[in-house]
């Protein structure tokens, strides 16, 4: 069943209103505020660069540039722009009178994996935390630990809540355990907080494991070969989507459930790890050779499945009027997805309807009023770098900011384009400067993009679940590309020699 025991789709990240989210996720204000009880990171608080969606290159036009250097960290116009890797790691470690700005914590934890494995960073951070308390005097050490312990717990809490998947590595969990024992020497309250944090992390990782197992089961069920689907359809043995639901708005709602469910399990680090490359200053093997992007890839696979499902539903009916009805229905579903703010399902439906086996059904299309479809295609037109879509996305994002209901908060981006944007942002700018410093301006930009996605991912779907529709959408078998072409030719015969040769070849292959 699509609805699993103990609901594996329960969000594993903190919900809006949580102190971590409210601090780390408020990207639209262009900068993050440090904890009111903590001193600022430096005299120059870090800021995010403008979003690439806004392309506002003149933000600092009326500001006098200001450059400063603090040790191995450089600032320009009040923003951290570069630093040595060692200095940046040191900058992450809290002390008695210092806690890093939360924008810095998120940005560095996100992008540091371009340069070193999360376990290496965790080891260095824990080592620095321990060494700064070591004086040789046990009583003094205990006092120092007691004074800084709450800040260490806060840092580790932000790490475990924002990047919990890092802790699927047993070495990371050992570091947490060792740090917990270290804090227990000086502050029982912080030790208890560490225990509670660890238990929350374990529950999140258990939910993730349950989710991944459920997705694997669903994929196995959906991968069953659609043997004799056409025959079953002719005999009336196979259900189609219209027999499950003929309400376009309800189907769009259920698609939105699936989208938000699967988005909620994509770790922010997966965007970086999908394109992470070996650091030119690292002489060891890069851990990105085994990229940990399972949930991101599963989400892309869902987009492809939905496109093929749409094409299957249109090509399969024997009668032209039934194919035309399926076309009209999916146009209405796509329009409802657009109104909801579900751009990923919208684009998947458009992609399915533009597949060659569907687009060649001219007699079927002639029976359909395509005005609504033309408008939707215009909205998702790829010309000018998807400028129409980006305008619509900004509108949906603005609506979500001023929303009075969860439905108005929904923003589900066209995911493949989001990945592409982050990929080119990563590829288009060097991670290291000629000086050997880490290019932190690039890291700010990456964090801005990923943080905006995390805001969208936090929304709880407000629509009622329909188990029957959900089950159908995620498990019903779909045609392969060859099977789609063959079904299309059987629905409307070949029009030229090329299509005749194609049908002959496909029949020989079945």
CSV table of C-alpha atoms in Angstrom, one decimal:
chain,number,residue,atom,x,y,z
A,1,UNK,CA,0.0,0.0,0.0
A,2,UNK,CA,1.1,3.5,-0.7
A,3,UNK,CA,0.2,4.5,2.9
A,4,UNK,CA,2.8,2.9,5.0
A,5,UNK,CA,2.7,2.1,8.7
A,6,UNK,CA,3.8,4.9,11.0
A,7,UNK,CA,3.7,7.2,8.0
A,8,UNK,CA,7.3,7.3,6.6
A,9,UNK,CA,6.4,10.6,5.0
A,10,UNK,CA,6.3,12.3,8.3
A,11,UNK,CA,8.8,15.2,7.8
A,12,UNK,CA,12.2,14.3,9.3
A,13,UNK,CA,13.3,17.9,9.4
A,14,UNK,CA,12.3,20.6,11.9
A,15,UNK,CA,9.0,22.2,11.0
A,16,UNK,CA,8.5,25.9,10.4
A,17,UNK,CA,8.7,27.8,13.6
A,18,UNK,CA,11.6,25.6,14.9
A,19,UNK,CA,14.5,27.8,16.1
A,20,UNK,CA,16.8,26.1,13.5
A,21,UNK,CA,14.4,26.6,10.6
A,22,UNK,CA,13.5,30.1,11.5
A,23,UNK,CA,17.1,31.1,11.6
A,24,UNK,CA,18.5,28.9,8.8
A,25,UNK,CA,15.7,29.1,6.4
A,26,UNK,CA,14.8,32.9,6.3
A,27,UNK,CA,16.7,33.4,3.0
A,28,UNK,CA,14.4,35.9,1.6
A,29,UNK,CA,15.7,38.5,4.1
A,30,UNK,CA,19.1,38.2,2.4
A,31,UNK,CA,20.9,37.6,5.7
A,32,UNK,CA,20.5,35.5,8.8
A,33,UNK,CA,20.5,36.8,12.3
A,34,UNK,CA,22.7,35.3,14.9
A,35,UNK,CA,21.2,33.9,18.1
A,36,UNK,CA,20.3,36.9,20.2
A,37,UNK,CA,22.2,35.4,23.1
A,38,UNK,CA,25.4,35.0,21.0
A,39,UNK,CA,27.9,37.6,19.9
A,40,UNK,CA,28.2,38.2,16.2
A,41,UNK,CA,30.4,36.0,14.0
A,42,UNK,CA,32.8,38.8,13.1
A,43,UNK,CA,32.5,42.5,12.6
A,44,UNK,CA,31.1,41.6,9.2
A,45,UNK,CA,28.1,39.4,9.3
A,46,UNK,CA,27.9,37.0,6.3
A,47,UNK,CA,25.2,37.6,3.7
A,48,UNK,CA,23.7,35.5,0.9
A,49,UNK,CA,24.3,36.8,-2.6
A,50,UNK,CA,21.2,37.6,-4.6
A,51,UNK,CA,19.2,34.6,-5.9
A,52,UNK,CA,20.0,33.7,-9.5
A,53,UNK,CA,16.3,33.8,-10.1
A,54,UNK,CA,16.4,37.6,-9.4
A,55,UNK,CA,19.6,38.2,-11.2
A,56,UNK,CA,20.1,41.4,-9.3
A,57,UNK,CA,23.7,42.3,-10.1
A,58,UNK,CA,23.5,45.9,-9.0
A,59,UNK,CA,22.7,45.2,-5.3
A,60,UNK,CA,25.8,46.9,-4.1
A,61,UNK,CA,25.9,49.6,-6.7
A,62,UNK,CA,25.5,52.4,-4.2
A,63,UNK,CA,27.8,51.0,-1.5
A,64,UNK,CA,31.4,51.8,-1.2
A,65,UNK,CA,33.4,48.6,-1.3
A,66,UNK,CA,35.1,47.7,1.9
A,67,UNK,CA,37.8,45.1,2.2
A,68,UNK,CA,39.3,43.6,5.3
A,69,UNK,CA,41.3,40.6,6.3
A,70,UNK,CA,41.1,38.7,9.6
A,71,UNK,CA,43.9,36.1,9.6
A,72,UNK,CA,43.2,33.8,6.7
A,73,UNK,CA,39.7,35.1,6.1
A,74,UNK,CA,38.9,37.9,3.7
A,75,UNK,CA,35.9,40.2,3.5
A,76,UNK,CA,34.5,42.5,0.9
A,77,UNK,CA,31.7,45.0,1.4
A,78,UNK,CA,30.7,43.4,4.7
A,79,UNK,CA,30.6,39.8,3.3
A,80,UNK,CA,33.0,36.9,3.8
A,81,UNK,CA,34.4,36.2,0.3
A,82,UNK,CA,37.3,33.7,0.9
A,83,UNK,CA,39.4,32.0,3.4
A,84,UNK,CA,41.8,29.1,3.9
A,85,UNK,CA,40.0,25.8,4.6
A,86,UNK,CA,41.6,25.6,8.1
A,87,UNK,CA,40.5,29.1,9.0
A,88,UNK,CA,36.9,28.3,7.8
A,89,UNK,CA,36.8,25.2,9.9
A,90,UNK,CA,38.1,27.2,12.9
A,91,UNK,CA,35.5,29.8,12.2
A,92,UNK,CA,32.8,27.1,12.7
A,93,UNK,CA,33.9,26.2,16.2
A,94,UNK,CA,32.1,28.1,19.0
A,95,UNK,CA,34.0,29.4,22.0
A,96,UNK,CA,32.9,30.8,25.4
A,97,UNK,CA,32.4,34.3,23.9
A,98,UNK,CA,31.7,33.4,20.2
A,99,UNK,CA,29.1,31.5,18.1
A,100,UNK,CA,29.2,31.5,14.3
A,101,UNK,CA,26.5,33.3,12.4
A,102,UNK,CA,23.9,30.6,11.5
A,103,UNK,CA,24.1,31.6,7.8
A,104,UNK,CA,27.7,30.7,8.0
A,105,UNK,CA,27.0,27.4,9.7
A,106,UNK,CA,24.5,26.3,7.1
A,107,UNK,CA,26.6,27.5,4.1
A,108,UNK,CA,29.8,25.9,5.3
A,109,UNK,CA,28.2,22.6,6.4
A,110,UNK,CA,26.5,22.4,3.0
A,111,UNK,CA,29.5,23.1,0.8
A,112,UNK,CA,32.4,22.0,2.8
A,113,UNK,CA,31.8,18.5,1.3
A,114,UNK,CA,33.3,19.9,-1.9
A,115,UNK,CA,36.6,19.9,-0.1
A,116,UNK,CA,36.5,17.2,2.5
A,117,UNK,CA,34.3,14.3,3.7
A,118,UNK,CA,31.7,15.3,6.4
A,119,UNK,CA,33.4,12.8,8.8
A,120,UNK,CA,36.8,14.7,8.3
A,121,UNK,CA,35.0,18.0,9.1
A,122,UNK,CA,33.3,16.4,12.1
A,123,UNK,CA,36.6,15.0,13.4
A,124,UNK,CA,38.4,18.4,13.1
A,125,UNK,CA,35.5,20.3,14.7
A,126,UNK,CA,35.3,17.9,17.7
A,127,UNK,CA,39.1,17.9,18.1
A,128,UNK,CA,39.1,21.8,18.2
A,129,UNK,CA,36.2,21.8,20.6
A,130,UNK,CA,38.1,19.4,23.0
A,131,UNK,CA,41.6,21.1,22.6
A,132,UNK,CA,40.4,24.6,23.4
A,133,UNK,CA,39.2,23.3,26.9
A,134,UNK,CA,42.4,21.5,27.7
A,135,UNK,CA,44.6,23.3,30.2
A,136,UNK,CA,46.0,20.5,32.3
A,137,UNK,CA,43.9,21.6,35.3
A,138,UNK,CA,40.9,19.3,35.7
A,139,UNK,CA,38.8,21.8,37.6
A,140,UNK,CA,39.6,24.6,35.1
A,141,UNK,CA,38.8,22.2,32.2
A,142,UNK,CA,35.4,21.4,33.7
A,143,UNK,CA,34.6,25.1,34.1
A,144,UNK,CA,35.6,25.8,30.5
A,145,UNK,CA,33.5,22.9,29.2
A,146,UNK,CA,30.5,24.0,31.2
A,147,UNK,CA,30.7,27.5,29.8
A,148,UNK,CA,30.9,26.5,26.1
A,149,UNK,CA,28.9,23.3,26.2
A,150,UNK,CA,25.5,24.9,25.3
A,151,UNK,CA,27.0,26.4,22.1
A,152,UNK,CA,28.6,23.1,21.1
A,153,UNK,CA,25.2,21.4,21.5
A,154,UNK,CA,23.6,24.1,19.4
A,155,UNK,CA,26.1,23.6,16.6
A,156,UNK,CA,25.7,19.9,16.6
A,157,UNK,CA,21.9,20.3,16.8
A,158,UNK,CA,21.9,22.4,13.7
A,159,UNK,CA,24.1,19.9,11.9
A,160,UNK,CA,22.0,16.8,12.9
A,161,UNK,CA,18.7,18.5,12.1
A,162,UNK,CA,19.7,20.1,8.8
A,163,UNK,CA,22.0,17.4,7.4
A,164,UNK,CA,20.9,14.2,9.2
A,165,UNK,CA,22.0,12.0,6.4
A,166,UNK,CA,25.6,12.7,7.2
A,167,UNK,CA,25.1,10.6,10.3
A,168,UNK,CA,24.3,7.4,8.4
A,169,UNK,CA,28.1,7.1,8.6
A,170,UNK,CA,28.9,5.2,11.7
A,171,UNK,CA,32.1,7.3,12.3
A,172,UNK,CA,29.9,10.4,12.6
A,173,UNK,CA,27.8,8.7,15.2
A,174,UNK,CA,30.9,7.7,17.1
A,175,UNK,CA,32.0,11.4,17.1
A,176,UNK,CA,28.7,12.4,18.5
A,177,UNK,CA,29.0,9.8,21.3
A,178,UNK,CA,32.5,10.9,22.1
A,179,UNK,CA,31.5,14.5,22.3
A,180,UNK,CA,28.6,13.6,24.5
A,181,UNK,CA,30.9,11.9,26.9
A,182,UNK,CA,33.2,14.9,26.8
A,183,UNK,CA,30.4,17.4,27.6
A,184,UNK,CA,29.2,15.1,30.4
A,185,UNK,CA,32.4,16.0,32.3
A,186,UNK,CA,31.4,19.6,32.7
A,187,UNK,CA,27.7,20.1,32.1
A,188,UNK,CA,25.0,17.6,32.9
A,189,UNK,CA,22.3,19.7,31.2
A,190,UNK,CA,24.2,19.8,27.9
A,191,UNK,CA,24.8,16.1,28.2
A,192,UNK,CA,21.1,15.5,28.5
A,193,UNK,CA,20.5,17.8,25.5
A,194,UNK,CA,23.0,15.7,23.5
A,195,UNK,CA,21.1,12.5,24.4
A,196,UNK,CA,17.8,14.0,23.3
A,197,UNK,CA,19.4,15.3,20.1
A,198,UNK,CA,20.8,11.9,19.3
A,199,UNK,CA,17.5,10.2,19.9
A,200,UNK,CA,15.8,12.6,17.5
A,201,UNK,CA,18.5,11.9,14.9
A,202,UNK,CA,18.0,8.1,15.3
A,203,UNK,CA,14.3,8.5,14.8
A,204,UNK,CA,14.9,10.6,11.6
A,205,UNK,CA,17.3,8.1,10.2
A,206,UNK,CA,14.9,5.2,11.0
A,207,UNK,CA,12.1,7.1,9.1
A,208,UNK,CA,14.5,7.6,6.2
A,209,UNK,CA,15.3,3.9,6.1
A,210,UNK,CA,11.6,3.1,6.1
A,211,UNK,CA,10.9,5.6,3.3
A,212,UNK,CA,13.7,4.2,1.1
A,213,UNK,CA,12.4,0.6,1.6
A,214,UNK,CA,8.9,1.7,0.8
A,215,UNK,CA,10.1,3.5,-2.4
A,216,UNK,CA,12.0,0.4,-3.4
A,217,UNK,CA,8.9,-1.7,-2.9
A,218,UNK,CA,6.8,0.7,-5.0
A,219,UNK,CA,9.3,0.8,-7.8
A,220,UNK,CA,9.5,-3.0,-7.9
A,221,UNK,CA,5.7,-3.2,-8.1
A,222,UNK,CA,5.6,-0.5,-10.9
A,223,UNK,CA,8.4,-2.2,-12.8
A,224,UNK,CA,6.4,-5.3,-13.5
A,225,UNK,CA,6.3,-5.6,-17.2
A,226,UNK,CA,3.0,-4.3,-18.6
A,227,UNK,CA,2.4,-7.6,-20.4
A,228,UNK,CA,-0.6,-7.5,-22.7
A,229,UNK,CA,-1.7,-4.1,-21.4
A,230,UNK,CA,-3.3,-3.5,-24.8
A,231,UNK,CA,-5.2,-6.8,-24.7
A,232,UNK,CA,-6.4,-6.1,-21.1
A,233,UNK,CA,-7.6,-2.7,-22.2
A,234,UNK,CA,-9.5,-4.2,-25.1
A,235,UNK,CA,-11.1,-6.7,-22.8
A,236,UNK,CA,-12.0,-4.1,-20.3
A,237,UNK,CA,-9.8,-5.7,-17.6
A,238,UNK,CA,-7.4,-2.8,-17.0
A,239,UNK,CA,-8.4,0.3,-15.2
A,240,UNK,CA,-7.4,3.7,-16.6
A,241,UNK,CA,-6.9,6.9,-14.7
A,242,UNK,CA,-10.4,8.2,-15.6
A,243,UNK,CA,-11.9,5.1,-14.0
A,244,UNK,CA,-10.0,5.9,-10.8
A,245,UNK,CA,-10.8,9.6,-10.8
A,246,UNK,CA,-12.4,11.9,-13.3
A,247,UNK,CA,-11.9,15.0,-11.2
A,248,UNK,CA,-8.8,16.9,-12.5
A,249,UNK,CA,-8.5,19.0,-9.3
A,250,UNK,CA,-8.5,15.8,-7.1
A,251,UNK,CA,-5.8,14.2,-9.2
A,252,UNK,CA,-3.7,17.3,-9.1
A,253,UNK,CA,-4.0,17.3,-5.3
A,254,UNK,CA,-2.8,13.7,-5.1
A,255,UNK,CA,0.1,14.4,-7.4
A,256,UNK,CA,1.0,17.3,-5.1
A,257,UNK,CA,0.9,14.8,-2.2
A,258,UNK,CA,3.4,12.6,-3.9
A,259,UNK,CA,5.6,15.6,-4.9
A,260,UNK,CA,5.8,17.0,-1.4
A,261,UNK,CA,6.2,13.5,0.2
A,262,UNK,CA,9.3,12.8,-1.9
A,263,UNK,CA,10.7,16.3,-1.7
A,264,UNK,CA,10.7,16.1,2.1
A,265,UNK,CA,13.3,13.3,2.0
A,266,UNK,CA,15.8,15.0,-0.3
A,267,UNK,CA,18.8,16.0,1.8
A,268,UNK,CA,20.1,19.5,1.0
A,269,UNK,CA,23.6,18.0,0.7
A,270,UNK,CA,22.5,15.8,-2.2
A,271,UNK,CA,22.5,18.9,-4.5
A,272,UNK,CA,26.2,19.4,-3.8
A,273,UNK,CA,27.1,15.7,-3.8
A,274,UNK,CA,25.3,15.2,-7.2
A,275,UNK,CA,28.0,17.4,-8.8
A,276,UNK,CA,30.8,17.3,-6.3
A,277,UNK,CA,34.2,17.0,-7.8
A,278,UNK,CA,37.6,16.1,-6.4
A,279,UNK,CA,39.2,19.1,-4.7
A,280,UNK,CA,42.4,20.0,-6.7
A,281,UNK,CA,44.3,20.4,-3.4
A,282,UNK,CA,43.3,16.9,-2.3
A,283,UNK,CA,45.6,14.0,-3.2
A,284,UNK,CA,43.3,11.3,-1.9
A,285,UNK,CA,40.3,9.6,-3.6
A,286,UNK,CA,37.2,11.7,-3.6
A,287,UNK,CA,34.2,10.3,-1.7
A,288,UNK,CA,32.0,11.6,-4.4
A,289,UNK,CA,32.9,8.6,-6.5
A,290,UNK,CA,30.1,6.9,-4.6
A,291,UNK,CA,27.7,9.8,-4.7
A,292,UNK,CA,25.0,9.7,-2.0
A,293,UNK,CA,22.1,11.2,-4.0
A,294,UNK,CA,19.5,8.4,-3.6
A,295,UNK,CA,16.5,10.5,-2.8
A,296,UNK,CA,17.3,13.1,-5.4
A,297,UNK,CA,17.6,10.4,-8.1
A,298,UNK,CA,14.3,8.8,-6.9
A,299,UNK,CA,12.6,12.1,-7.3
A,300,UNK,CA,13.9,12.5,-10.9
A,301,UNK,CA,12.7,9.0,-11.6
A,302,UNK,CA,9.2,10.0,-10.3
A,303,UNK,CA,9.1,12.8,-12.9
A,304,UNK,CA,10.0,10.3,-15.7
A,305,UNK,CA,7.4,7.8,-14.5
A,306,UNK,CA,4.7,10.5,-14.4
A,307,UNK,CA,5.5,11.5,-18.0
A,308,UNK,CA,5.3,7.9,-19.2
A,309,UNK,CA,2.1,7.3,-17.3
A,310,UNK,CA,0.5,10.3,-19.0
A,311,UNK,CA,1.7,9.0,-22.4
A,312,UNK,CA,0.5,5.5,-21.6
A,313,UNK,CA,-3.0,6.7,-20.6
A,314,UNK,CA,-3.4,8.6,-23.9
A,315,UNK,CA,-2.0,6.0,-26.3
A,316,UNK,CA,-3.6,2.9,-24.8
A,317,UNK,CA,-7.4,3.5,-25.5
A,318,UNK,CA,-8.6,1.8,-28.7
A,319,UNK,CA,-11.2,4.4,-29.5
A,320,UNK,CA,-10.3,7.9,-30.6
A,321,UNK,CA,-12.9,9.6,-28.4
A,322,UNK,CA,-11.4,7.9,-25.4
A,323,UNK,CA,-7.9,9.1,-26.3
A,324,UNK,CA,-9.3,12.6,-26.8
A,325,UNK,CA,-11.0,12.5,-23.5
A,326,UNK,CA,-7.7,11.4,-21.8
A,327,UNK,CA,-5.9,14.3,-23.5
A,328,UNK,CA,-8.5,16.8,-22.3
A,329,UNK,CA,-8.4,15.4,-18.8
A,330,UNK,CA,-4.6,15.7,-18.5
A,331,UNK,CA,-4.7,19.2,-19.8
A,332,UNK,CA,-7.1,20.1,-17.0
A,333,UNK,CA,-4.9,18.3,-14.5
A,334,UNK,CA,-1.9,20.2,-15.7
A,335,UNK,CA,-3.8,23.5,-15.3
A,336,UNK,CA,-4.8,22.6,-11.8
A,337,UNK,CA,-1.2,21.8,-11.0
A,338,UNK,CA,-0.2,25.2,-12.2
A,339,UNK,CA,-2.8,26.9,-10.1
A,340,UNK,CA,-1.6,24.9,-7.0
A,341,UNK,CA,2.0,25.8,-7.6
A,342,UNK,CA,3.0,22.3,-8.5
A,343,UNK,CA,5.3,23.0,-11.4
A,344,UNK,CA,7.1,19.7,-11.4
A,345,UNK,CA,3.9,17.6,-12.1
A,346,UNK,CA,2.9,20.3,-14.6
A,347,UNK,CA,6.1,19.9,-16.6
A,348,UNK,CA,5.9,16.1,-16.3
A,349,UNK,CA,2.4,16.1,-17.8
A,350,UNK,CA,3.5,18.4,-20.6
A,351,UNK,CA,6.5,16.3,-21.3
A,352,UNK,CA,4.3,13.2,-21.6
A,353,UNK,CA,1.9,14.9,-23.9
A,354,UNK,CA,4.8,16.0,-26.1
A,355,UNK,CA,6.3,12.6,-26.5
A,356,UNK,CA,6.4,11.5,-30.1
A,357,UNK,CA,3.9,8.6,-29.7
A,358,UNK,CA,1.4,11.1,-28.4
A,359,UNK,CA,2.1,14.1,-30.5
A,360,UNK,CA,1.8,12.1,-33.7
A,361,UNK,CA,-1.9,11.2,-32.9
A,362,UNK,CA,-3.2,14.0,-35.2
A,363,UNK,CA,-6.7,12.6,-35.5
A,364,UNK,CA,-7.0,12.4,-31.7
A,365,UNK,CA,-5.6,16.0,-31.2
A,366,UNK,CA,-8.1,17.3,-33.8
A,367,UNK,CA,-10.9,16.4,-31.4
A,368,UNK,CA,-9.4,18.4,-28.6
A,369,UNK,CA,-9.5,22.2,-27.9
A,370,UNK,CA,-5.9,22.9,-27.3
A,371,UNK,CA,-6.2,26.5,-26.2
A,372,UNK,CA,-5.5,25.7,-22.5
A,373,UNK,CA,-2.7,23.4,-23.5
A,374,UNK,CA,-1.1,26.1,-25.6
A,375,UNK,CA,-1.2,28.5,-22.6
A,376,UNK,CA,0.5,25.9,-20.3
A,377,UNK,CA,3.2,25.2,-22.9
A,378,UNK,CA,3.8,28.9,-23.2
A,379,UNK,CA,4.3,29.1,-19.4
A,380,UNK,CA,6.9,26.3,-19.5
A,381,UNK,CA,8.5,27.4,-22.7
A,382,UNK,CA,12.3,26.7,-22.4
A,383,UNK,CA,13.3,29.7,-24.5
A,384,UNK,CA,15.2,32.5,-22.8
A,385,UNK,CA,16.2,30.1,-20.1
A,386,UNK,CA,12.6,29.4,-19.1
A,387,UNK,CA,11.9,33.0,-18.5
A,388,UNK,CA,8.2,32.6,-18.4
A,389,UNK,CA,8.4,29.8,-15.9
A,390,UNK,CA,10.8,31.7,-13.7
A,391,UNK,CA,8.4,34.6,-13.7
A,392,UNK,CA,5.6,32.2,-12.6
A,393,UNK,CA,7.9,30.7,-10.0
A,394,UNK,CA,8.6,34.1,-8.5
A,395,UNK,CA,4.9,34.8,-8.4
A,396,UNK,CA,4.2,31.6,-6.6
A,397,UNK,CA,7.1,32.2,-4.2
A,398,UNK,CA,5.8,35.7,-3.4
A,399,UNK,CA,2.3,34.2,-2.8
A,400,UNK,CA,3.8,31.7,-0.4
A,401,UNK,CA,5.5,34.4,1.6
A,402,UNK,CA,2.2,36.2,2.3
A,403,UNK,CA,0.1,33.0,2.5
A,404,UNK,CA,-2.6,32.6,5.0
A,405,UNK,CA,-3.0,28.9,4.3
A,406,UNK,CA,-0.8,25.9,3.6
A,407,UNK,CA,-2.4,25.6,0.1
A,408,UNK,CA,-1.1,29.1,-0.7
A,409,UNK,CA,2.4,28.2,0.6
A,410,UNK,CA,2.9,25.4,-2.0
A,411,UNK,CA,5.8,25.9,-4.3
A,412,UNK,CA,7.1,22.8,-6.1
A,413,UNK,CA,9.7,23.8,-8.6
A,414,UNK,CA,10.5,22.2,-11.9
A,415,UNK,CA,13.1,20.0,-10.3
A,416,UNK,CA,15.3,19.2,-13.3
A,417,UNK,CA,15.8,22.9,-14.0
A,418,UNK,CA,16.6,23.5,-10.3
A,419,UNK,CA,19.3,20.9,-10.5
A,420,UNK,CA,20.6,22.4,-13.7
A,421,UNK,CA,20.8,25.8,-12.1
A,422,UNK,CA,22.8,24.5,-9.2
A,423,UNK,CA,25.0,22.4,-11.5
A,424,UNK,CA,26.0,25.5,-13.7
A,425,UNK,CA,26.4,27.6,-10.6
A,426,UNK,CA,28.9,25.0,-9.3
A,427,UNK,CA,30.6,24.5,-12.7
A,428,UNK,CA,30.7,28.1,-13.7
A,429,UNK,CA,32.8,29.3,-10.8
A,430,UNK,CA,36.0,27.9,-9.3
A,431,UNK,CA,35.8,26.5,-5.7
A,432,UNK,CA,39.4,27.6,-5.1
A,433,UNK,CA,41.0,31.0,-5.8
A,434,UNK,CA,44.5,31.3,-7.1
A,435,UNK,CA,45.7,32.0,-3.6
A,436,UNK,CA,44.4,28.6,-2.5
A,437,UNK,CA,41.6,30.2,-0.5
A,438,UNK,CA,38.1,28.7,-0.7
A,439,UNK,CA,35.9,30.9,-2.8
A,440,UNK,CA,33.2,31.6,-0.3
A,441,UNK,CA,31.2,33.9,-2.6
A,442,UNK,CA,30.4,30.8,-4.6
A,443,UNK,CA,29.4,29.0,-1.4
A,444,UNK,CA,27.0,31.8,-0.5
A,445,UNK,CA,25.4,31.4,-3.9
A,446,UNK,CA,25.0,27.7,-3.6
A,447,UNK,CA,23.5,28.1,-0.1
A,448,UNK,CA,21.0,30.6,-1.4
A,449,UNK,CA,19.7,28.3,-4.0
A,450,UNK,CA,19.5,25.3,-1.8
A,451,UNK,CA,17.9,27.2,1.1
A,452,UNK,CA,15.1,28.5,-1.1
A,453,UNK,CA,14.4,24.9,-2.0
A,454,UNK,CA,14.3,23.9,1.7
A,455,UNK,CA,11.7,26.6,2.4
A,456,UNK,CA,9.5,25.1,-0.3
A,457,UNK,CA,10.1,21.5,1.0
A,458,UNK,CA,8.8,22.3,4.5
A,459,UNK,CA,5.2,22.9,3.5
A,460,UNK,CA,2.7,20.3,4.7
A,461,UNK,CA,0.3,19.2,2.0
A,462,UNK,CA,-3.2,20.4,3.0
A,463,UNK,CA,-5.2,18.1,0.8
A,464,UNK,CA,-6.9,14.9,1.9
A,465,UNK,CA,-5.2,11.8,0.7
A,466,UNK,CA,-7.0,9.4,-1.6
A,467,UNK,CA,-5.4,6.0,-1.2
A,468,UNK,CA,-6.9,4.5,-4.3
A,469,UNK,CA,-5.6,7.3,-6.5
A,470,UNK,CA,-2.2,7.4,-4.9
A,471,UNK,CA,-1.8,3.7,-5.2
A,472,UNK,CA,-2.7,3.9,-8.9
A,473,UNK,CA,-0.3,6.7,-9.7
A,474,UNK,CA,2.7,5.1,-8.1
A,475,UNK,CA,2.2,1.4,-9.0
A,476,UNK,CA,0.3,1.0,-12.2
A,477,UNK,CA,2.5,-0.4,-14.9
A,478,UNK,CA,3.4,2.0,-17.8
A,479,UNK,CA,4.6,1.4,-21.3
A,480,UNK,CA,8.2,1.6,-22.3
A,481,UNK,CA,9.2,4.0,-25.1
A,482,UNK,CA,9.0,1.2,-27.7
A,483,UNK,CA,5.7,0.0,-26.4
A,484,UNK,CA,4.3,3.5,-26.6
A,485,UNK,CA,5.3,3.8,-30.2
A,486,UNK,CA,3.7,0.5,-31.0
A,487,UNK,CA,0.5,1.4,-29.2
A,488,UNK,CA,0.5,4.7,-31.0
A,489,UNK,CA,0.8,3.0,-34.4
A,490,UNK,CA,-2.0,0.6,-33.5
A,491,UNK,CA,-4.2,3.6,-32.5
A,492,UNK,CA,-3.5,5.6,-35.6
A,493,UNK,CA,-1.6,3.8,-38.4
A,494,UNK,CA,1.7,4.9,-39.9
A,495,UNK,CA,1.6,7.9,-42.2
A,496,UNK,CA,4.9,7.4,-44.1
A,497,UNK,CA,7.5,4.8,-44.9
A,498,UNK,CA,9.6,5.7,-41.9
A,499,UNK,CA,6.8,5.0,-39.5
A,500,UNK,CA,5.9,1.8,-41.4
A,501,UNK,CA,9.4,0.6,-41.0
A,502,UNK,CA,9.4,1.6,-37.3
A,503,UNK,CA,6.2,-0.3,-36.7
A,504,UNK,CA,7.5,-3.4,-38.5
A,505,UNK,CA,10.7,-3.3,-36.4
A,506,UNK,CA,8.8,-2.9,-33.2
A,507,UNK,CA,6.4,-5.8,-34.0
A,508,UNK,CA,9.4,-8.0,-34.7
A,509,UNK,CA,10.9,-7.1,-31.4
A,510,UNK,CA,7.8,-7.9,-29.3
